[in-house]
Coordinates of C-alpha atoms in Angstrom, one line a residue:
M25 CA 22.8 4.0 -3.0
K26 CA 20.9 2.2 -5.4
I27 CA 18.1 0.1 -3.7
R28 CA 16.0 -2.6 -5.7
G29 CA 12.9 -3.3 -4.2
I30 CA 10.7 -1.7 -1.1
A31 CA 11.9 -3.6 1.6
Q32 CA 15.5 -2.5 2.3
S33 CA 13.9 0.8 1.9
I34 CA 10.9 0.1 4.3
A35 CA 13.9 -1.9 6.6
E36 CA 16.7 1.7 6.2
A37 CA 13.6 3.2 6.6
I38 CA 12.4 1.6 10.6
K39 CA 16.7 1.7 11.5
Q40 CA 17.6 5.4 10.8
E41 CA 14.1 7.0 13.2
M42 CA 14.8 3.8 15.5
E43 CA 18.3 5.0 15.9
R44 CA 16.4 8.5 16.5
N45 CA 14.0 8.0 18.3
D46 CA 14.2 5.0 21.2
R47 CA 11.0 4.9 21.7
I48 CA 10.7 2.7 18.8
V49 CA 10.2 -1.0 18.7
V50 CA 10.0 -4.7 16.9
V51 CA 7.3 -7.1 17.7
G52 CA 5.7 -9.6 15.2
E53 CA 5.9 -13.0 13.1
D54 CA 9.1 -14.0 12.7
V55 CA 11.2 -9.8 13.1
T56 CA 14.6 -10.7 14.1
Y57 CA 15.7 -13.9 12.5
W58 CA 14.3 -13.6 9.1
G59 CA 13.3 -10.1 8.8
A60 CA 9.2 -10.4 9.0
V61 CA 9.9 -13.0 6.2
F62 CA 8.9 -10.5 3.3
G63 CA 12.5 -8.2 4.6
F64 CA 10.2 -5.4 6.1
T65 CA 11.9 -5.7 9.7
M66 CA 16.1 -7.3 8.0
G67 CA 19.1 -6.3 10.1
L68 CA 17.0 -4.7 12.9
F69 CA 17.4 -7.6 15.0
E70 CA 21.7 -7.4 14.5
K71 CA 21.4 -3.8 15.1
F72 CA 19.0 -3.6 18.2
G73 CA 19.1 -6.2 19.8
R74 CA 16.4 -8.3 22.1
K75 CA 14.9 -5.0 24.3
R76 CA 13.5 -3.1 21.3
V77 CA 12.9 -6.4 18.0
F78 CA 11.7 -9.2 19.6
D79 CA 9.8 -11.9 18.4
T80 CA 5.7 -13.0 19.5
P81 CA 3.7 -15.9 19.3
I82 CA 1.4 -16.5 15.8
T83 CA -1.5 -14.3 17.9
E84 CA -2.3 -11.2 17.1
Q85 CA -5.4 -10.3 18.8
T86 CA -1.9 -10.6 21.5
F87 CA 0.7 -8.9 19.9
M88 CA -1.7 -6.5 18.4
G89 CA -3.1 -5.6 22.3
M90 CA 1.0 -5.8 23.3
A91 CA 1.5 -2.7 20.7
V92 CA -2.0 -0.6 21.9
G93 CA -0.6 -0.8 25.5
A94 CA 3.1 -0.7 24.0
A95 CA 1.7 3.2 22.5
T96 CA -0.2 4.0 25.3
A97 CA 2.8 4.3 27.2
G98 CA 4.8 5.8 24.9
L99 CA 6.3 3.6 22.8
H100 CA 5.7 3.7 18.9
P101 CA 5.9 0.5 18.3
V102 CA 6.0 -1.2 14.2
V103 CA 4.2 -4.4 14.5
S104 CA 4.8 -6.4 11.5
L105 CA 1.8 -8.2 10.8
M106 CA 3.1 -10.9 8.2
F107 CA 0.5 -11.3 6.0
V108 CA -2.5 -9.4 5.8
D109 CA -4.8 -11.8 5.3
F110 CA -4.4 -12.4 9.0
L111 CA -6.4 -9.3 10.3
G112 CA -9.0 -11.4 11.5
A113 CA -7.1 -12.5 13.7
G114 CA -6.4 -9.2 16.0
F115 CA -9.6 -7.4 14.8
D116 CA -11.2 -6.1 18.2
Q117 CA -7.6 -4.6 18.5
M118 CA -7.2 -2.5 16.3
Y119 CA -10.3 -1.7 15.5
N120 CA -12.3 -1.4 18.3
H121 CA -8.7 0.0 20.4
M122 CA -6.0 1.2 17.9
A123 CA -7.9 2.8 15.8
K124 CA -10.3 4.7 18.6
N125 CA -8.1 5.0 21.7
Y126 CA -7.3 8.8 21.1
Y127 CA -11.1 9.3 20.2
M128 CA -12.5 7.9 23.1
S129 CA -10.1 9.1 25.2
G130 CA -10.9 12.9 24.4
G131 CA -7.2 13.2 22.9
Q132 CA -5.6 12.0 26.3
F133 CA -4.1 9.0 24.9
P134 CA -2.4 9.6 21.5
M135 CA -2.1 6.4 19.5
P136 CA 1.7 6.5 17.9
V137 CA 0.7 2.4 16.1
T138 CA 2.7 1.9 13.2
I139 CA 2.4 -2.4 11.6
I140 CA 3.5 -3.1 8.1
T141 CA 2.3 -6.1 6.3
A142 CA 2.1 -8.2 2.9
I143 CA -0.3 -7.4 0.7
G144 CA -1.7 -9.3 -3.0
G145 CA -0.8 -12.7 -5.5
G146 CA 0.6 -13.2 -8.0
Y147 CA 3.1 -16.1 -7.0
G148 CA 0.5 -19.0 -6.3
D149 CA -1.0 -18.6 -2.7
S150 CA -3.8 -18.6 -2.9
S151 CA -7.3 -18.2 -0.7
Q152 CA -5.3 -17.1 2.4
H153 CA -2.3 -15.8 1.5
S154 CA -3.1 -13.7 -1.9
Q155 CA -5.2 -10.5 -0.7
V156 CA -5.5 -7.0 -0.4
L157 CA -7.1 -5.4 1.2
Y158 CA -6.2 -2.4 2.0
G159 CA -10.1 -1.3 1.6
L160 CA -11.1 -2.6 5.5
F161 CA -9.0 0.3 7.1
A162 CA -9.3 2.9 4.3
H163 CA -13.1 2.6 5.9
L164 CA -12.2 3.2 9.5
P165 CA -11.7 6.3 10.9
G166 CA -8.7 6.2 12.5
F167 CA -5.9 4.7 10.2
K168 CA -3.8 5.6 8.4
V169 CA -3.1 4.0 4.8
V170 CA -0.2 3.1 3.1
V171 CA 0.4 2.1 0.2
P172 CA 4.3 2.0 -1.5
S173 CA 5.0 1.5 -4.8
T174 CA 9.0 2.6 -5.2
P175 CA 11.9 2.2 -3.5
Y176 CA 12.2 6.1 -2.8
D177 CA 8.7 6.3 -1.6
A178 CA 8.8 3.6 0.6
K179 CA 11.4 4.9 3.0
G180 CA 9.9 8.4 2.5
L181 CA 6.7 7.1 4.0
V182 CA 7.8 4.7 6.6
T183 CA 9.6 7.5 7.8
K184 CA 7.2 10.3 7.8
A185 CA 4.6 7.2 9.3
L186 CA 7.2 6.2 12.8
R187 CA 6.7 10.8 13.4
D188 CA 3.0 9.8 13.3
P189 CA 1.3 10.6 16.1
N190 CA -1.8 8.0 15.3
P191 CA -2.3 4.6 14.2
V192 CA -0.3 4.5 10.5
V193 CA -0.6 0.9 8.0
V194 CA 1.7 0.6 5.2
F195 CA 0.5 -1.4 3.2
G196 CA 4.2 -3.9 0.6
H197 CA 3.2 -5.7 -1.5
K198 CA 5.1 -9.2 -2.2
L199 CA 5.9 -8.9 -5.6
L200 CA 7.1 -5.0 -5.4
T201 CA 9.8 -6.7 -2.5
G202 CA 12.9 -6.9 -4.6
L203 CA 13.6 -10.9 -2.5
P204 CA 15.1 -13.3 -4.6
F205 CA 12.1 -15.9 -3.6
L206 CA 9.8 -14.0 -5.1
P207 CA 8.5 -12.5 -8.6
F208 CA 9.5 -9.3 -9.3
E209 CA 8.2 -6.4 -11.2
G210 CA 8.9 -3.4 -9.5
T211 CA 11.9 -1.4 -9.4
E212 CA 15.5 0.0 -8.7
E213 CA 16.6 3.3 -8.5
E214 CA 19.0 6.0 -6.6
V215 CA 17.4 7.0 -3.0
P216 CA 19.3 9.3 -0.2
D217 CA 21.4 7.7 2.2
E218 CA 19.6 10.5 4.5
P219 CA 16.0 10.9 6.0
Y220 CA 13.1 11.7 4.4
E221 CA 9.8 12.5 3.9
V222 CA 6.9 11.9 1.8
E223 CA 4.0 13.1 2.6
F224 CA 0.8 11.8 2.9
G225 CA -2.3 12.7 1.3
K226 CA 0.3 13.7 -2.2
A227 CA -0.3 11.7 -5.0
V228 CA 2.5 11.5 -8.0
L229 CA 2.1 11.4 -12.0
R230 CA 4.2 8.5 -12.9
R231 CA 3.2 9.4 -16.8
E232 CA 1.3 12.2 -17.7
G233 CA -1.1 12.3 -20.2
N234 CA -3.6 13.5 -22.6
D235 CA -5.4 11.7 -23.2
L236 CA -7.3 8.7 -20.0
T237 CA -6.1 9.1 -16.7
I238 CA -5.3 5.6 -15.1
I239 CA -5.3 5.2 -11.2
S240 CA -3.9 2.9 -8.8
A241 CA -2.1 1.7 -6.4
G242 CA 1.0 -0.4 -5.4
L243 CA 2.2 -3.4 -7.8
M244 CA -0.9 -2.2 -9.4
V245 CA 0.7 1.0 -11.5
H246 CA 3.7 -0.8 -12.5
R247 CA 0.9 -2.7 -14.8
S248 CA -0.6 0.0 -15.5
L249 CA 2.6 1.3 -16.7
R250 CA 3.6 -0.5 -19.2
A251 CA -0.1 -1.0 -20.4
A252 CA 1.0 2.4 -20.9
E253 CA 3.2 2.1 -23.2
M254 CA 0.7 -0.4 -24.8
L255 CA -0.6 1.9 -25.9
Q256 CA 0.9 4.6 -26.6
R257 CA 2.2 2.9 -29.0
D258 CA -1.8 2.8 -30.5
G259 CA -1.6 6.3 -30.9
I260 CA -3.8 6.6 -26.8
S261 CA -1.2 9.6 -24.4
T262 CA -2.6 7.8 -21.1
E263 CA -1.9 9.8 -17.8
I264 CA -0.7 7.4 -14.8
I265 CA -1.1 8.6 -11.0
D266 CA 0.2 6.4 -8.1
L267 CA -2.3 7.5 -5.2
R268 CA 1.0 6.6 -2.7
T269 CA -2.2 6.7 0.2
L270 CA -4.9 5.9 0.4
I271 CA -5.9 8.0 3.2
P272 CA -5.5 10.8 3.0
L273 CA -6.9 10.5 -0.5
D274 CA -4.8 13.1 -2.7
E275 CA -8.6 14.6 -4.9
E276 CA -7.0 17.3 -6.0
T277 CA -4.8 15.6 -8.2
I278 CA -6.8 12.9 -9.9
V279 CA -9.8 15.0 -10.5
K280 CA -8.1 17.7 -12.1
S281 CA -6.4 15.1 -14.2
A282 CA -10.3 13.8 -15.0
K283 CA -10.6 16.4 -16.3
K284 CA -8.0 17.0 -18.3
T285 CA -8.5 14.2 -19.5
G286 CA -12.4 13.0 -19.7
R287 CA -11.6 9.5 -19.0
V288 CA -10.9 8.0 -17.0
L289 CA -10.0 3.6 -15.2
I290 CA -9.9 2.7 -12.2
V291 CA -6.9 0.0 -11.0
D292 CA -7.1 -2.2 -8.1
E293 CA -6.1 -5.4 -6.8
D294 CA -8.2 -5.2 -4.0
Y295 CA -11.8 -6.9 -4.0
M296 CA -13.5 -4.6 -7.2
S297 CA -17.3 -3.7 -4.2
Y298 CA -17.4 -1.4 -2.0
G299 CA -13.4 -0.5 -2.4
M300 CA -10.8 1.9 -3.4
T301 CA -12.0 2.5 -7.4
G302 CA -15.9 2.9 -6.2
E303 CA -14.6 5.2 -3.8
V304 CA -11.9 7.0 -6.0
A305 CA -15.2 6.9 -9.0
F306 CA -17.6 8.8 -6.9
R307 CA -15.1 11.4 -5.9
I308 CA -13.7 11.9 -8.8
Q309 CA -17.6 12.3 -10.1
A310 CA -18.4 14.4 -7.9
K311 CA -16.1 16.9 -8.8
A312 CA -15.6 16.2 -12.5
L313 CA -18.2 14.9 -13.9
K314 CA -19.2 17.4 -16.9
D315 CA -15.9 17.0 -17.7
L316 CA -16.3 13.8 -18.7
K317 CA -16.8 12.5 -21.9
V318 CA -17.2 8.6 -21.0
P319 CA -18.6 7.2 -17.8
I320 CA -16.0 5.9 -15.6
A321 CA -15.0 2.2 -15.6
R322 CA -12.6 -0.1 -13.1
L323 CA -11.0 -3.2 -13.3
A324 CA -10.5 -5.4 -9.8
V325 CA -10.7 -8.5 -8.2
P326 CA -14.0 -9.2 -9.1
D327 CA -15.8 -11.0 -5.9
V328 CA -14.4 -14.4 -5.5
P329 CA -11.3 -15.3 -3.0
I330 CA -8.2 -15.5 -4.7
P331 CA -7.6 -19.3 -6.4
F332 CA -4.0 -21.1 -6.0
S333 CA -4.3 -22.9 -9.8
E334 CA -2.7 -20.0 -12.8
P335 CA -4.3 -19.8 -14.7
L336 CA -7.4 -18.7 -12.5
E337 CA -5.2 -16.6 -10.7
N338 CA -4.0 -14.0 -14.3
T339 CA -8.0 -14.7 -14.7
V340 CA -9.0 -12.1 -11.2
I341 CA -5.9 -10.3 -10.3
P342 CA -5.3 -7.2 -13.0
N343 CA -2.4 -8.0 -16.0
V344 CA -0.6 -5.4 -18.4
E345 CA -2.7 -6.7 -20.7
R346 CA -6.6 -6.1 -19.2
I347 CA -5.7 -3.3 -18.7
Y348 CA -4.3 -2.0 -21.8
N349 CA -7.5 -3.7 -23.1
E350 CA -9.9 -2.1 -20.1
A351 CA -8.4 1.6 -21.0
R352 CA -8.5 1.5 -25.2
K353 CA -11.9 -0.1 -24.5
L354 CA -13.0 3.1 -22.5
Y355 CA -11.7 5.7 -25.4
Q356 CA -13.0 4.2 -28.1
E357 CA -15.4 4.3 -26.5
S358 CA -16.0 8.2 -26.9

């Protein structure tokens, strides 16, 4: 079937896995009638009812703790964290229990929990509703970190998450959901009706090129592709890598591309310092330093809160023009 955006794909994956596995339950704020607001659980309450899909109060610490307990008892909770910005309210349950219980129990208690959360700015929702923050989860051992950019990947990656015995956090960018009340920068594409998996730790080439490599995830993949079209008009052939998952990270694909083009720009919507761009840059230089023609460049959100003001927000979140300018500058430096 043809699907516009990632929200319907995520909901479809959960529905099909709930049909297959009666241990899967869905919890969180407004997951019933509102579909978790961003559509990730739409239609599930109508199909499965309140015994398997139920709303919680606005108490992240409580429903993350419920998920840990339910997973320990043999269920597979799907937890909606409506905005990733509020992860702090449930941090202790996620960081000290969900991520560590399997290790601390000597493997006695698997922790099959799938967290689905909305990320990103670009529509004027200000500092507390516009962050990405997947770097925080990628930093801590115990979580797998998934960032789908297309409807096909969203369904396959979420299906994979729901068959994984470990905690997986799925970060769905709001501007890729395809919902009518938000700007849309994603894609509409054919998605198989039947269930399928997309492997974790396998990046994908969204565009092949020879002159430089742009590495990104989520919304930034689409903006990088548009920048690549502009670069092509300047005669610069650009390769675009969509990471798909940060944990595990497909080091082989990014190093191979870096060796091929010799020029690497890493584009991210998370904060610059101590984030994804620094980690990926280190992995590349460790294995491809002699092949680089210029130092690796990074474009990410500077260390400031996301502004409400549209001009200021556009200044801090990488847009197509800034990606184009940074890539062009990188190419001209060598």
